Amino acid sequence: MRIAELSQRSGVSVPTIKYYLREGLLPAGARSSPNQASYGAEHLRRLRLIRALIEVGGLPVAAVGAVLEAVDEPDLPMYKLLGVVSDSLYKPEIPTDDNDEWLRARAEVEQLLVQRGWSVPECGPAVETLSAVVVKLAELGYAAWSSEMLGHYLEAAERIAEFDVGYVLRFAEREAVVDGVVVLTVLGETAFAIARRMAHQQVSARMLGVEPNDR
Amino acid sequence: MRIAELSQRSGVSVPTIKYYLREGLLPAGARSSPNQASYGAEHLRRLRLIRALIEVGGLPVAAVGAVLEAVDEPDLPMYKLLGVVSDSLYKPEIPTDDNDEWLRARAEVEQLLVQRGWSVPECGPAVETLSAVVVKLAELGYAAWSSEMLGHYLEAAERIAEFDVGYVLRFAEREAVVDGVVVLTVLGETAFAIARRMAHQQVSARMLGVEPNDR
């Protein structure tokens, strides 16, 4: 198909498609004449993936580029691909420190990971962010709560991951598995965050005896 | 204490504290002389809450203002407070539509909420975002998966919320409960997102037979 049809079918404007082509997010079409290229179903699909990562996942264009580069790397182990995905997902820039509080928080987080049987990642960002949560909880007077809360969250996250990864492993081809893991990690993160916020509303209304839709 | 001590104990600079005072995030100190105000433990705590919401929750200053205003409203029902918190949390601006696909997606989401026994919120943002996930999953070829995935997520989110809300309901005073719910909703969202990303790495490494720290 020509670029106009690709635009019409994907809902992405021609200038935006050209921008993705220049940035290397979308592979070039097959040249059909000096001024024309033709695009196939794989371009349409890639375009939809790009839009989903940006619109629902909230990824900036540069991060989408890094994720797609990892997706296209046939020999990259899955956990490394997921590391790229994880690093590219939105997270606030959290200032960290090296004082006693922080050292205690990191030790607490690492102990929880070990207890769960997870290998403590060498790459620090995830541990740093969880440590920041522990430090902030302590500052706000919830020091006694952080281990129980994080332990519970890690367990719940593992159950969700088993469900997600179990689903994509039904696919026979590596390409489909990789695609599925990326989609479920990114779109699922948005979905789960929303589900959790709604659940806090529903559960607190129920536990406090008020109907959420009461006015 | 004077503003310099408040700054030193909170780690927040004096100009930033003055900015929060001007924006109404922090209540004024008690005037001890025409040019001097004195601050107490409640100012220190509020300052720590502001920093936690900004640094770990990723909330913009305006959103922190809306959350604190709701926290300070003594008669606001908890579920309404949580609505304010939920709306103020970072989420990508997702373009929505009214075509058949979207209507089907919204109907699917509402049915899942009803099945779970949750009241469908009148305020649309949460339903809109979940519908966007359903639409994007369908576009990417995972239409058959979205109901099962969302159903599973809603259930997992409810268990987490029961655990979180159950914890803060141990507190006797409304003020402590409100504070706890806000802290756990916001800081917990960051913590859970990170836990879920780590879990995807760990579980896919385990299921695919690779140690995550292998090089």
XYZ file of C-alpha atoms in Angstrom:
430
model
C 0.000 0.000 0.000
C 1.044 3.619 -0.489
C 1.798 5.939 2.429
C -1.640 7.628 2.127
C -3.393 4.305 2.639
C -1.057 3.385 5.506
C -1.988 6.706 7.118
C -5.690 6.172 6.564
C -5.670 2.608 7.918
C -3.518 3.398 10.966
C -5.046 6.781 11.802
C -1.501 8.229 11.934
C -0.894 11.337 9.796
C 1.500 11.197 6.811
C 3.938 13.744 8.358
C 4.074 11.659 11.562
C 4.700 8.475 9.572
C 7.526 10.279 7.732
C 8.946 11.375 11.078
C 8.941 7.747 12.340
C 10.658 6.669 9.098
C 13.375 9.317 9.573
C 13.837 8.319 13.233
C 14.170 4.669 12.243
C 11.141 3.539 14.277
C 9.474 2.299 11.108
C 11.493 0.371 8.504
C 11.587 1.911 5.023
C 9.017 0.671 2.518
C 9.961 -1.137 -0.667
C 10.869 1.384 -3.370
C 8.326 0.986 -6.182
C 9.605 4.010 -8.128
C 12.160 6.788 -7.402
C 9.509 8.826 -5.554
C 7.316 6.106 -4.190
C 7.529 3.376 -1.614
C 5.111 0.615 -0.841
C 4.216 -0.561 2.666
C 2.894 -3.872 3.915
C 0.956 -5.342 6.827
C 4.129 -5.369 8.960
C 4.358 -1.571 8.638
C 0.750 -1.179 9.722
C 1.329 -3.414 12.727
C 4.546 -1.665 13.719
C 2.770 1.679 13.467
C 0.039 0.446 15.817
C 2.642 -0.808 18.262
C 4.406 2.580 18.200
C 1.111 4.411 18.865
C 0.167 2.031 21.686
C 3.543 2.493 23.410
C 3.279 6.281 23.108
C -0.423 6.815 23.811
C -1.163 4.180 26.419
C 2.321 3.464 27.760
C 3.282 7.150 27.863
C 6.722 6.411 26.374
C 8.626 9.267 24.723
C 9.620 8.689 21.066
C 13.290 8.090 21.966
C 12.288 5.348 24.415
C 10.079 3.725 21.755
C 13.145 3.657 19.507
C 15.199 1.878 22.173
C 12.431 -0.677 22.799
C 11.926 -1.429 19.096
C 15.657 -1.783 18.554
C 15.706 -4.389 21.338
C 12.609 -6.108 19.884
C 14.350 -6.372 16.503
C 17.509 -7.877 17.990
C 16.951 -11.615 17.347
C 19.556 -12.897 19.826
C 18.753 -10.638 22.762
C 17.650 -12.748 25.760
C 14.118 -11.941 26.899
C 15.142 -10.675 30.348
C 17.508 -8.168 28.722
C 14.745 -7.001 26.413
C 12.529 -6.549 29.463
C 15.304 -4.570 31.134
C 15.252 -2.167 28.180
C 11.457 -1.955 28.362
C 11.539 -1.376 32.108
C 14.159 1.377 31.853
C 12.208 3.125 29.115
C 8.919 3.259 30.999
C 8.039 6.532 32.607
C 9.343 6.965 36.088
C 9.932 10.112 38.085
C 13.561 11.099 38.582
C 14.044 10.184 42.208
C 16.943 11.830 44.045
C 18.929 9.186 45.911
C 21.551 9.369 48.623
C 24.190 7.276 50.352
C 23.527 7.994 54.006
C 22.606 5.368 56.613
C 18.889 5.604 55.915
C 19.438 4.798 52.253
C 21.866 1.993 52.973
C 19.314 0.444 55.344
C 16.554 0.861 52.745
C 18.634 -0.818 50.006
C 19.499 -3.681 52.346
C 15.804 -4.113 53.190
C 14.831 -4.205 49.508
C 17.603 -6.640 48.585
C 16.621 -8.935 51.437
C 13.009 -8.968 50.235
C 14.121 -9.825 46.686
C 16.312 -12.656 47.962
C 13.482 -13.996 50.169
C 11.232 -14.071 47.100
C 13.917 -16.014 45.229
C 14.566 -13.209 42.765
C 18.069 -12.455 41.638
C 19.007 -8.950 42.689
C 19.563 -7.114 39.395
C 22.987 -5.585 38.925
C 21.422 -2.670 37.149
C 20.348 -0.473 39.996
C 17.321 1.613 38.879
C 14.611 -0.761 40.098
C 16.289 -1.324 43.476
C 16.952 2.417 43.773
C 13.297 3.272 43.183
C 12.038 0.686 45.666
C 14.615 1.979 48.176
C 13.296 5.513 47.646
C 9.804 4.285 48.523
C 11.178 2.681 51.710
C 13.027 5.884 52.693
C 9.950 8.045 52.079
C 7.665 5.666 53.984
C 10.079 5.825 56.936
C 10.198 9.637 56.825
C 6.400 9.688 56.890
C 6.207 7.370 59.879
C 5.441 4.079 58.098
C 8.821 2.407 58.653
C 7.163 -0.587 60.304
C 5.012 -1.122 57.232
C 7.410 -1.024 54.298
C 8.724 -4.617 54.423
C 5.257 -6.110 54.787
C 3.887 -3.932 51.991
C 6.750 -4.556 49.558
C 6.780 -8.274 50.338
C 3.082 -8.421 49.533
C 3.522 -6.380 46.344
C 6.388 -8.541 45.094
C 4.290 -11.652 45.604
C 1.265 -10.138 43.832
C 3.489 -8.897 40.995
C 4.961 -12.364 40.568
C 1.497 -13.908 40.238
C 0.570 -11.316 37.605
C 3.811 -11.885 35.718
C 3.262 -15.657 35.730
C -0.159 -15.060 34.234
C 1.135 -12.621 31.583
C 4.256 -14.539 30.602
C 2.329 -17.842 30.641
C -0.013 -16.340 28.086
C 2.630 -15.170 25.624
C 4.575 -18.418 25.906
C 1.640 -20.105 24.132
C 2.903 -18.482 20.950
C 5.230 -20.644 18.908
C 7.449 -17.984 17.349
C 9.996 -15.930 19.238
C 8.826 -12.807 17.409
C 5.270 -13.239 18.693
C 6.484 -13.929 22.239
C 8.681 -10.806 22.232
C 5.873 -8.681 20.858
C 3.433 -10.055 23.427
C 5.743 -9.481 26.378
C 6.393 -5.870 25.350
C 2.698 -5.143 24.797
C 1.609 -6.769 28.059
C 4.383 -5.168 30.126
C 3.690 -1.643 28.856
C -0.087 -1.614 28.281
C -0.585 -3.835 31.314
C 1.280 -1.367 33.537
C -1.177 1.390 32.667
C -4.121 -0.989 33.034
C -2.938 -2.258 36.405
C -2.263 1.210 37.803
C -5.808 2.275 36.901
C -7.263 -0.961 38.269
C -5.414 -0.426 41.555
C -6.648 3.163 41.934
C -10.230 2.061 41.255
C -9.811 -0.799 43.724
C -8.645 1.607 46.446
C -11.817 3.621 45.885
C -14.119 0.594 45.835
C -12.530 -1.146 48.792
C -12.355 1.943 51.003
C -15.989 2.743 50.191
C -16.959 -0.823 51.069
C -14.856 -0.984 54.253
C -16.095 2.421 55.374
C -19.701 1.619 54.481
C -20.361 4.145 51.731
C -21.488 3.469 48.189
C -18.882 4.971 45.843
C -21.550 6.508 43.631
C -23.463 8.141 46.499
C -23.637 11.872 46.153
C 11.501 26.164 64.749
C 12.596 28.855 62.299
C 12.478 28.381 58.523
C 16.234 27.665 58.372
C 15.858 24.741 60.758
C 12.774 23.491 58.903
C 14.865 23.545 55.721
C 17.756 21.755 57.335
C 15.590 19.041 58.920
C 13.484 18.436 55.793
C 16.283 18.749 53.236
C 14.090 21.203 51.282
C 15.696 24.550 50.414
C 14.360 27.790 51.962
C 13.292 29.238 48.555
C 11.349 26.043 47.816
C 9.658 26.174 51.237
C 8.703 29.801 50.548
C 7.313 28.751 47.188
C 5.140 26.059 48.844
C 3.955 28.668 51.396
C 2.963 31.059 48.577
C 1.210 28.255 46.684
C -0.705 27.292 49.818
C 0.706 23.751 49.948
C 2.198 24.474 53.359
C 0.165 26.389 55.991
C 1.727 29.624 57.259
C 3.822 29.422 60.419
C 2.861 31.206 63.619
C 4.087 34.840 63.487
C 6.630 35.262 66.258
C 7.596 38.802 65.162
C 6.737 40.994 62.126
C 9.531 39.372 60.093
C 9.623 35.938 61.589
C 7.418 32.877 61.680
C 7.803 29.708 63.648
C 7.085 26.225 62.312
C 6.179 23.012 64.092
C 6.304 19.254 63.614
C 3.163 19.396 61.432
C 5.014 21.632 58.946
C 7.925 19.205 58.805
C 5.567 16.298 58.201
C 3.579 18.142 55.534
C 6.813 19.066 53.796
C 7.864 15.414 53.736
C 4.492 14.419 52.323
C 4.804 17.059 49.575
C 8.277 15.816 48.639
C 7.162 12.166 48.629
C 4.209 12.957 46.329
C 6.458 14.901 43.959
C 9.601 12.771 43.995
C 8.225 9.249 44.248
C 4.670 9.758 43.002
C 5.752 12.028 40.153
C 2.902 14.480 40.845
C 3.210 18.027 39.508
C 2.980 20.806 42.142
C -0.561 21.777 41.061
C -1.743 18.194 41.564
C -0.125 18.084 45.022
C -2.145 21.206 45.853
C -5.396 19.515 44.803
C -4.579 16.380 46.823
C -3.658 18.333 49.974
C -6.790 20.450 49.690
C -8.829 17.240 49.610
C -6.831 15.788 52.523
C -7.587 18.910 54.578
C -11.332 18.768 53.859
C -12.633 17.057 57.024
C -16.042 16.052 55.614
C -14.918 14.719 52.263
C -15.795 11.009 51.968
C -12.769 8.792 51.493
C -13.788 7.541 48.043
C -14.046 11.133 46.805
C -10.617 11.906 48.219
C -9.297 8.860 46.382
C -10.956 10.127 43.200
C -8.966 13.348 43.536
C -5.775 11.361 44.184
C -6.448 9.083 41.227
C -7.119 11.981 38.850
C -3.953 13.752 39.956
C -1.646 10.796 39.390
C 0.386 10.834 36.218
C -1.332 9.295 33.260
C -0.664 9.763 29.567
C -3.236 11.785 27.658
C -4.980 9.052 25.731
C -6.959 10.093 22.637
C -10.397 8.486 22.771
C -13.116 8.029 20.164
C -16.768 7.136 19.823
C -16.718 4.597 17.015
C -17.951 1.004 17.318
C -14.601 -0.311 18.522
C -14.612 2.137 21.418
C -18.230 1.484 22.311
C -17.486 -2.249 22.396
C -14.379 -1.644 24.528
C -16.297 0.497 27.045
C -19.058 -2.102 27.254
C -16.434 -4.814 27.871
C -14.795 -2.782 30.654
C -18.109 -1.932 32.321
C -19.172 -5.557 32.235
C -15.931 -6.597 33.931
C -16.433 -3.986 36.651
C -20.002 -5.147 37.254
C -18.867 -8.805 37.368
C -16.343 -7.844 40.029
C -19.108 -6.135 42.003
C -17.600 -2.677 41.555
C -19.821 0.294 40.936
C -19.042 1.787 37.538
C -17.764 5.289 38.311
C -19.682 8.113 36.720
C -16.454 10.010 36.295
C -15.107 8.568 33.102
C -11.275 8.810 33.157
C -10.588 5.388 34.654
C -13.073 3.620 32.366
C -11.747 5.599 29.381
C -8.173 4.558 30.075
C -9.054 0.889 30.513
C -11.118 1.106 27.293
C -8.086 2.551 25.505
C -6.058 -0.470 26.614
C -8.770 -2.781 25.248
C -8.880 -0.927 21.907
C -5.088 -1.001 21.551
C -4.893 -4.698 22.483
C -7.507 -5.439 19.793
C -5.600 -3.404 17.182
C -2.468 -5.374 18.030
C -4.216 -8.717 17.673
C -4.854 -9.504 21.340
C -8.644 -8.991 21.328
C -9.214 -12.479 22.708
C -6.979 -11.703 25.663
C -8.201 -8.366 27.000
C -11.158 -9.569 29.095
C -9.181 -12.350 30.736
C -6.260 -10.023 31.432
C -8.343 -7.169 32.817
C -10.477 -9.530 34.874
C -7.326 -10.968 36.405
C -5.869 -7.493 37.031
C -9.042 -6.203 38.699
C -9.036 -9.184 41.029
C -5.340 -8.766 41.891
C -5.848 -5.026 42.408
C -8.737 -5.683 44.761
C -6.616 -7.997 46.897
C -3.873 -5.366 47.079
C -6.375 -2.659 47.975
C -7.879 -4.816 50.735
C -4.409 -5.252 52.155
C -3.567 -1.517 51.914
C -6.886 -0.176 53.177
C -7.018 -2.824 55.901
C -3.697 -1.513 57.139
C -4.677 2.145 57.366
C -8.023 1.334 58.978
C -6.056 0.225 62.056
C -5.486 3.915 62.762
C -8.032 5.485 65.090
C -8.112 9.035 63.753
C -9.593 10.028 60.411
C -6.569 12.251 59.763
C -4.185 9.306 60.058
C -6.387 7.119 57.851
C -6.577 9.803 55.152
C -2.855 10.371 55.270
C -2.176 6.638 55.089
C -4.490 6.061 52.138
C -2.904 8.907 50.163
C 0.627 7.747 50.908
C -0.097 4.107 50.106
C -2.041 4.883 46.933
C 0.642 7.167 45.497
C 3.898 5.629 46.767
C 2.415 2.155 46.388
C 1.646 2.794 42.714
C 5.297 3.504 41.971
C 6.391 0.544 44.083
C 3.963 -1.836 42.418
C 4.862 -0.732 38.887
C 8.530 -1.411 39.601
C 7.742 -4.731 41.296
C 5.694 -5.793 38.252
C 8.471 -4.917 35.798
C 11.010 -6.838 37.885
C 8.601 -9.763 38.109
C 8.230 -9.872 34.317
C 12.011 -10.112 34.054
C 12.365 -12.770 36.755
C 9.448 -14.878 35.582
C 10.367 -14.793 31.900
C 13.951 -15.715 32.747
C 12.706 -18.600 34.885
C 10.135 -19.811 32.347
C 12.641 -19.541 29.506
C 15.402 -21.200 31.524
C 17.907 -18.341 31.761
C 19.358 -16.804 34.874
C 18.549 -13.063 34.784
C 22.070 -12.135 35.805
C 23.775 -14.286 33.178
C 25.899 -12.295 30.831
